[in-house]
Amino acid sequence: MSHAHRFTGKVVIVTGAAQGIGQGVAQRVAAEGGSVLAVDRSDLVKDTVAEITAAGGKAAAFEADLETFAGAQAMVAECLKLYKRVDVLINNVGGTIWAKPFEHYEEAQIEAEVRRSLFPTLWCCRAVLPAMLKKKKGVIVNVSSIATRGVNRVPYAAAKGGVNALTASLAMEHTQNGIRINATAPGGTEAPPRKIPRNAAKQTRQEKVWYQAIVDQTKASSLMHRYGTLDEQIAPILFFASDESSYITGTVLPVGGGDLG
């Protein structure tokens, strides 16, 4: 199925673009004619941009820590400097750091999970709004998770529940200003090993058991009883980012093989 021109003439920020879903989204947006600002806190994001430009696409890399408002503001400023506007923001930063029952989380770990999986989306939405409001036009796609109902990652679930609430509330505030805000909620996704692990510490035997419980529950909760592919997660994100979804806003779409999260 070809969507060759969905992003022609559009300026699209993709966060978390160094690997995984974010990298795939950035590559596809560029292949469909968009000008991409690929953002990550890792300099590996430059590799994503090199691949895009080698394929004839238009992209630039920007390194920022999006767990801070300053990082989000710098990202938007860079996009306005390079491309003069922002048409689409795709918020893809987040991910479980630890996997264990809630009573085993330490205070600092709970805060770290929320900083990782709620604040980048919160800050980036806040940072991009002034530019979109000025043009009375814009699209935001947040990447949430079906893990809002799941085991062994309560702080992450709470953060992603926050992303869902943010999506609905922001849409209510700003649809009349020409801005659409939606989210996809990916289920378990088969991806290549991460170039930078979310948690560098070696798993203990108990931690492996706790993590396996997540895998088992994810597959059991999916009507298809399997993980999805990267392409299966990327496609609905691109749909929400494009004008094809022009009559949809304030919606969280579960992409989990029938698991509604």
mmCIF file of C-alpha atoms in Angstrom:
data_model
loop_
_atom_site.group_PDB
_atom_site.id
_atom_site.type_symbol
_atom_site.label_atom_id
_atom_site.label_comp_id
_atom_site.label_asym_id
_atom_site.label_seq_id
_atom_site.Cartn_x
_atom_site.Cartn_y
_atom_site.Cartn_z
ATOM 1 C CA MET A 1 0.000 0.000 0.000
ATOM 2 C CA SER A 2 1.517 3.315 -1.077
ATOM 3 C CA HIS A 3 1.017 6.632 0.662
ATOM 4 C CA ALA A 4 3.720 8.380 -1.322
ATOM 5 C CA HIS A 5 2.680 11.968 -0.703
ATOM 6 C CA ARG A 6 0.924 12.140 2.668
ATOM 7 C CA PHE A 7 3.593 14.415 4.183
ATOM 8 C CA THR A 8 4.670 16.429 1.153
ATOM 9 C CA GLY A 9 5.200 20.026 2.256
ATOM 10 C CA LYS A 10 4.822 19.111 5.963
ATOM 11 C CA VAL A 11 7.349 19.770 8.729
ATOM 12 C CA VAL A 12 7.317 16.925 11.259
ATOM 13 C CA ILE A 13 9.141 16.597 14.596
ATOM 14 C CA VAL A 14 9.698 12.979 15.655
ATOM 15 C CA THR A 15 11.028 12.387 19.175
ATOM 16 C CA GLY A 16 12.814 9.237 20.286
ATOM 17 C CA ALA A 17 14.014 8.896 16.696
ATOM 18 C CA ALA A 18 17.331 7.115 17.331
ATOM 19 C CA GLN A 19 15.833 3.614 17.324
ATOM 20 C CA GLY A 20 12.699 1.478 17.368
ATOM 21 C CA ILE A 21 9.280 2.938 16.552
ATOM 22 C CA GLY A 22 10.561 6.532 16.463
ATOM 23 C CA GLN A 23 13.280 5.727 13.964
ATOM 24 C CA GLY A 24 10.803 3.913 11.724
ATOM 25 C CA VAL A 25 8.310 6.794 11.913
ATOM 26 C CA ALA A 26 10.992 9.345 10.991
ATOM 27 C CA GLN A 27 12.099 7.247 8.019
ATOM 28 C CA ARG A 28 8.558 6.744 6.746
ATOM 29 C CA VAL A 29 7.552 10.407 7.121
ATOM 30 C CA ALA A 30 10.611 11.426 5.093
ATOM 31 C CA ALA A 31 9.905 8.735 2.482
ATOM 32 C CA GLU A 32 6.394 10.177 2.134
ATOM 33 C CA GLY A 33 7.724 13.667 1.430
ATOM 34 C CA GLY A 34 7.959 15.265 4.882
ATOM 35 C CA SER A 35 10.770 17.416 6.260
ATOM 36 C CA VAL A 36 11.790 15.753 9.530
ATOM 37 C CA LEU A 37 13.452 17.011 12.682
ATOM 38 C CA ALA A 38 14.605 13.750 14.290
ATOM 39 C CA VAL A 39 15.126 14.285 18.019
ATOM 40 C CA ASP A 40 16.743 12.101 20.671
ATOM 41 C CA ARG A 41 19.077 12.518 23.617
ATOM 42 C CA SER A 42 21.443 10.035 21.939
ATOM 43 C CA ASP A 43 23.750 11.067 19.114
ATOM 44 C CA LEU A 44 22.643 7.858 17.373
ATOM 45 C CA VAL A 45 19.838 10.018 15.991
ATOM 46 C CA LYS A 46 22.432 11.242 13.471
ATOM 47 C CA ASP A 47 22.489 7.721 12.009
ATOM 48 C CA THR A 48 18.732 7.875 11.458
ATOM 49 C CA VAL A 49 19.161 11.173 9.602
ATOM 50 C CA ALA A 50 22.088 9.837 7.549
ATOM 51 C CA GLU A 51 19.920 6.917 6.397
ATOM 52 C CA ILE A 52 17.057 9.263 5.498
ATOM 53 C CA THR A 53 19.233 11.670 3.510
ATOM 54 C CA ALA A 54 21.021 8.776 1.765
ATOM 55 C CA ALA A 55 17.595 7.618 0.580
ATOM 56 C CA GLY A 56 16.856 11.098 -0.784
ATOM 57 C CA GLY A 57 14.729 12.323 2.113
ATOM 58 C CA LYS A 58 14.918 15.585 4.016
ATOM 59 C CA ALA A 59 15.857 15.440 7.694
ATOM 60 C CA ALA A 60 17.953 17.056 10.400
ATOM 61 C CA ALA A 61 19.055 15.706 13.766
ATOM 62 C CA PHE A 62 18.724 17.426 17.122
ATOM 63 C CA GLU A 63 19.938 16.158 20.479
ATOM 64 C CA ALA A 64 17.860 17.122 23.515
ATOM 65 C CA ASP A 65 16.888 15.807 26.938
ATOM 66 C CA LEU A 66 13.102 15.948 26.656
ATOM 67 C CA GLU A 67 12.629 15.104 30.328
ATOM 68 C CA THR A 68 13.234 18.861 30.752
ATOM 69 C CA PHE A 69 11.104 21.768 29.519
ATOM 70 C CA ALA A 70 14.292 23.513 28.369
ATOM 71 C CA GLY A 71 15.069 20.546 26.111
ATOM 72 C CA ALA A 72 11.567 20.616 24.603
ATOM 73 C CA GLN A 73 11.748 24.372 24.040
ATOM 74 C CA ALA A 74 15.161 24.064 22.373
ATOM 75 C CA MET A 75 13.767 21.375 20.063
ATOM 76 C CA VAL A 76 10.887 23.584 18.894
ATOM 77 C CA ALA A 77 13.213 26.585 18.484
ATOM 78 C CA GLU A 78 15.533 24.463 16.315
ATOM 79 C CA CYS A 79 12.613 23.339 14.143
ATOM 80 C CA LEU A 80 11.408 26.930 13.658
ATOM 81 C CA LYS A 81 14.954 28.038 12.828
ATOM 82 C CA LEU A 82 15.457 25.252 10.264
ATOM 83 C CA TYR A 83 12.011 24.931 8.707
ATOM 84 C CA LYS A 84 10.146 28.108 9.832
ATOM 85 C CA ARG A 85 7.187 26.148 11.265
ATOM 86 C CA VAL A 86 5.979 22.908 12.899
ATOM 87 C CA ASP A 87 3.057 21.097 11.262
ATOM 88 C CA VAL A 88 3.192 17.804 13.172
ATOM 89 C CA LEU A 89 4.696 16.705 16.496
ATOM 90 C CA ILE A 90 5.039 12.971 17.146
ATOM 91 C CA ASN A 91 5.848 12.284 20.824
ATOM 92 C CA ASN A 92 7.526 8.916 21.044
ATOM 93 C CA VAL A 93 9.814 9.165 24.104
ATOM 94 C CA GLY A 94 9.071 6.765 26.964
ATOM 95 C CA GLY A 95 9.445 3.176 28.054
ATOM 96 C CA THR A 96 9.504 0.938 31.095
ATOM 97 C CA ILE A 97 12.824 1.084 32.943
ATOM 98 C CA TRP A 98 12.124 -1.480 35.691
ATOM 99 C CA ALA A 99 9.773 -4.460 35.801
ATOM 100 C CA LYS A 100 8.588 -5.531 39.247
ATOM 101 C CA PRO A 101 5.592 -5.480 41.605
ATOM 102 C CA PHE A 102 4.882 -1.970 42.877
ATOM 103 C CA GLU A 103 5.938 -2.658 46.468
ATOM 104 C CA HIS A 104 9.481 -3.340 45.240
ATOM 105 C CA TYR A 105 9.928 0.047 43.531
ATOM 106 C CA GLU A 106 12.117 2.589 45.302
ATOM 107 C CA GLU A 107 11.089 6.236 45.557
ATOM 108 C CA ALA A 108 13.704 7.396 43.038
ATOM 109 C CA GLN A 109 12.681 4.671 40.584
ATOM 110 C CA ILE A 110 9.030 5.733 40.669
ATOM 111 C CA GLU A 111 10.021 9.324 39.943
ATOM 112 C CA ALA A 112 12.369 8.200 37.146
ATOM 113 C CA GLU A 113 9.595 6.187 35.439
ATOM 114 C CA VAL A 114 7.216 9.168 35.467
ATOM 115 C CA ARG A 115 9.961 11.519 34.245
ATOM 116 C CA ARG A 116 10.721 9.139 31.377
ATOM 117 C CA SER A 117 7.219 8.267 30.221
ATOM 118 C CA LEU A 118 5.025 11.294 31.035
ATOM 119 C CA PHE A 119 7.136 14.447 31.141
ATOM 120 C CA PRO A 120 8.662 14.356 27.625
ATOM 121 C CA THR A 121 5.159 14.296 26.115
ATOM 122 C CA LEU A 122 3.885 16.912 28.568
ATOM 123 C CA TRP A 123 6.834 19.254 27.926
ATOM 124 C CA CYS A 124 6.859 18.795 24.142
ATOM 125 C CA CYS A 125 3.121 19.498 23.828
ATOM 126 C CA ARG A 126 3.546 22.646 25.928
ATOM 127 C CA ALA A 127 6.599 23.751 23.929
ATOM 128 C CA VAL A 128 4.997 23.306 20.499
ATOM 129 C CA LEU A 129 1.600 24.879 21.253
ATOM 130 C CA PRO A 130 2.576 28.553 20.785
ATOM 131 C CA ALA A 131 3.883 27.893 17.247
ATOM 132 C CA MET A 132 0.797 25.865 16.294
ATOM 133 C CA LEU A 133 -1.588 28.416 17.843
ATOM 134 C CA LYS A 134 0.053 31.187 15.849
ATOM 135 C CA LYS A 135 -0.771 29.331 12.613
ATOM 136 C CA LYS A 136 -4.138 28.019 13.930
ATOM 137 C CA LYS A 137 -3.107 24.620 12.575
ATOM 138 C CA GLY A 138 -1.255 21.582 13.817
ATOM 139 C CA VAL A 139 -1.280 17.884 14.599
ATOM 140 C CA ILE A 140 0.094 16.135 17.681
ATOM 141 C CA VAL A 141 0.409 12.347 17.953
ATOM 142 C CA ASN A 142 1.315 10.917 21.353
ATOM 143 C CA VAL A 143 2.622 7.379 21.731
ATOM 144 C CA SER A 144 1.039 5.902 24.858
ATOM 145 C CA SER A 145 0.756 2.216 25.823
ATOM 146 C CA ILE A 146 -1.817 -0.488 26.468
ATOM 147 C CA ALA A 147 0.140 -1.082 29.696
ATOM 148 C CA THR A 148 -2.253 1.242 31.532
ATOM 149 C CA ARG A 149 -3.762 -2.121 32.468
ATOM 150 C CA GLY A 150 -0.836 -4.424 33.080
ATOM 151 C CA VAL A 151 1.343 -6.099 35.680
ATOM 152 C CA ASN A 152 4.746 -5.241 37.160
ATOM 153 C CA ARG A 153 5.071 -1.674 35.878
ATOM 154 C CA VAL A 154 2.638 0.470 37.851
ATOM 155 C CA PRO A 155 4.644 3.749 37.663
ATOM 156 C CA TYR A 156 4.961 3.370 33.883
ATOM 157 C CA ALA A 157 1.241 2.561 33.635
ATOM 158 C CA ALA A 158 0.432 5.691 35.650
ATOM 159 C CA ALA A 159 2.634 7.801 33.370
ATOM 160 C CA LYS A 160 0.983 6.450 30.229
ATOM 161 C CA GLY A 161 -2.453 6.967 31.792
ATOM 162 C CA GLY A 162 -1.322 10.574 32.135
ATOM 163 C CA VAL A 163 -0.476 10.664 28.418
ATOM 164 C CA ASN A 164 -3.999 9.428 27.630
ATOM 165 C CA ALA A 165 -5.588 12.105 29.843
ATOM 166 C CA LEU A 166 -3.332 14.783 28.362
ATOM 167 C CA THR A 167 -4.380 13.723 24.853
ATOM 168 C CA ALA A 168 -8.107 13.951 25.598
ATOM 169 C CA SER A 169 -7.920 17.206 27.541
ATOM 170 C CA LEU A 170 -5.632 19.006 25.102
ATOM 171 C CA ALA A 171 -7.918 18.048 22.221
ATOM 172 C CA MET A 172 -10.883 19.554 24.090
ATOM 173 C CA GLU A 173 -8.968 22.802 24.601
ATOM 174 C CA HIS A 174 -7.499 23.242 21.154
ATOM 175 C CA THR A 175 -9.602 21.575 18.456
ATOM 176 C CA GLN A 176 -11.326 24.939 17.878
ATOM 177 C CA ASN A 177 -7.836 26.363 17.273
ATOM 178 C CA GLY A 178 -7.216 23.991 14.378
ATOM 179 C CA ILE A 179 -5.048 21.563 16.359
ATOM 180 C CA ARG A 180 -5.773 17.824 16.424
ATOM 181 C CA ILE A 181 -4.341 15.634 19.182
ATOM 182 C CA ASN A 182 -4.540 11.827 19.182
ATOM 183 C CA ALA A 183 -2.558 8.938 20.628
ATOM 184 C CA THR A 184 -1.759 5.372 19.738
ATOM 185 C CA ALA A 185 -1.356 2.855 22.562
ATOM 186 C CA PRO A 186 1.081 0.188 21.392
ATOM 187 C CA GLY A 187 0.931 -3.293 22.811
ATOM 188 C CA GLY A 188 3.942 -5.604 23.021
ATOM 189 C CA THR A 189 6.195 -4.939 20.043
ATOM 190 C CA GLU A 190 8.924 -7.087 18.528
ATOM 191 C CA ALA A 191 11.921 -4.819 17.984
ATOM 192 C CA PRO A 192 15.639 -5.332 17.427
ATOM 193 C CA PRO A 193 17.763 -5.214 20.600
ATOM 194 C CA ARG A 194 18.006 -1.616 21.813
ATOM 195 C CA LYS A 195 21.246 0.172 20.946
ATOM 196 C CA ILE A 196 20.971 1.888 24.335
ATOM 197 C CA PRO A 197 19.196 -0.213 26.981
ATOM 198 C CA ARG A 198 16.626 1.560 29.141
ATOM 199 C CA ASN A 199 18.200 -0.146 32.129
ATOM 200 C CA ALA A 200 21.885 -1.032 31.853
ATOM 201 C CA ALA A 201 21.925 -3.163 35.017
ATOM 202 C CA LYS A 202 22.075 -6.936 34.497
ATOM 203 C CA GLN A 203 18.781 -8.602 35.385
ATOM 204 C CA THR A 204 18.716 -10.822 38.468
ATOM 205 C CA ARG A 205 16.930 -14.167 38.299
ATOM 206 C CA GLN A 206 13.943 -12.643 40.148
ATOM 207 C CA GLU A 207 13.842 -9.659 37.765
ATOM 208 C CA LYS A 208 13.769 -12.047 34.797
ATOM 209 C CA VAL A 209 10.748 -13.789 36.351
ATOM 210 C CA TRP A 210 8.984 -10.453 36.879
ATOM 211 C CA TYR A 211 9.731 -9.376 33.309
ATOM 212 C CA GLN A 212 8.505 -12.692 31.909
ATOM 213 C CA ALA A 213 5.209 -12.080 33.743
ATOM 214 C CA ILE A 214 4.799 -8.897 31.651
ATOM 215 C CA VAL A 215 5.453 -10.824 28.421
ATOM 216 C CA ASP A 216 3.015 -13.575 29.394
ATOM 217 C CA GLN A 217 0.298 -11.123 30.462
ATOM 218 C CA THR A 218 0.757 -9.027 27.287
ATOM 219 C CA LYS A 219 0.302 -12.062 25.033
ATOM 220 C CA ALA A 220 -2.594 -13.407 27.119
ATOM 221 C CA SER A 221 -4.415 -10.042 27.019
ATOM 222 C CA SER A 222 -4.086 -9.767 23.232
ATOM 223 C CA LEU A 223 -6.811 -11.529 21.266
ATOM 224 C CA MET A 224 -4.091 -12.375 18.726
ATOM 225 C CA HIS A 225 -1.829 -13.755 21.498
ATOM 226 C CA ARG A 226 1.310 -12.305 19.950
ATOM 227 C CA TYR A 227 3.504 -9.239 19.893
ATOM 228 C CA GLY A 228 3.109 -6.762 17.051
ATOM 229 C CA THR A 229 5.763 -5.729 14.551
ATOM 230 C CA LEU A 230 7.366 -2.294 14.299
ATOM 231 C CA ASP A 231 5.484 -1.714 11.031
ATOM 232 C CA GLU A 232 2.183 -2.535 12.748
ATOM 233 C CA GLN A 233 2.899 0.215 15.299
ATOM 234 C CA ILE A 234 4.234 2.757 12.801
ATOM 235 C CA ALA A 235 1.233 2.614 10.429
ATOM 236 C CA PRO A 236 -1.418 3.972 12.856
ATOM 237 C CA ILE A 237 0.972 6.707 14.053
ATOM 238 C CA LEU A 238 1.386 7.866 10.450
ATOM 239 C CA PHE A 239 -2.377 7.717 9.943
ATOM 240 C CA PHE A 240 -2.975 10.037 12.910
ATOM 241 C CA ALA A 241 -0.141 12.329 11.782
ATOM 242 C CA SER A 242 -1.613 12.664 8.287
ATOM 243 C CA ASP A 243 -4.681 14.455 6.942
ATOM 244 C CA GLU A 244 -6.327 11.040 6.471
ATOM 245 C CA SER A 245 -7.461 11.281 10.109
ATOM 246 C CA SER A 246 -8.830 14.830 9.743
ATOM 247 C CA TYR A 247 -12.116 14.014 11.535
ATOM 248 C CA ILE A 248 -10.507 12.293 14.530
ATOM 249 C CA THR A 249 -9.254 14.052 17.648
ATOM 250 C CA GLY A 250 -8.987 13.361 21.385
ATOM 251 C CA THR A 251 -8.768 9.641 20.667
ATOM 252 C CA VAL A 252 -6.481 6.944 22.072
ATOM 253 C CA LEU A 253 -6.241 3.995 19.672
ATOM 254 C CA PRO A 254 -5.100 0.698 21.205
ATOM 255 C CA VAL A 255 -2.729 -1.131 18.864
ATOM 256 C CA GLY A 256 -2.393 -4.387 20.753
ATOM 257 C CA GLY A 257 -4.038 -7.149 18.764
ATOM 258 C CA GLY A 258 -7.361 -6.647 20.521
ATOM 259 C CA ASP A 259 -5.991 -5.690 23.955
ATOM 260 C CA LEU A 260 -7.768 -2.434 24.801
ATOM 261 C CA GLY A 261 -5.393 -1.565 27.663
#
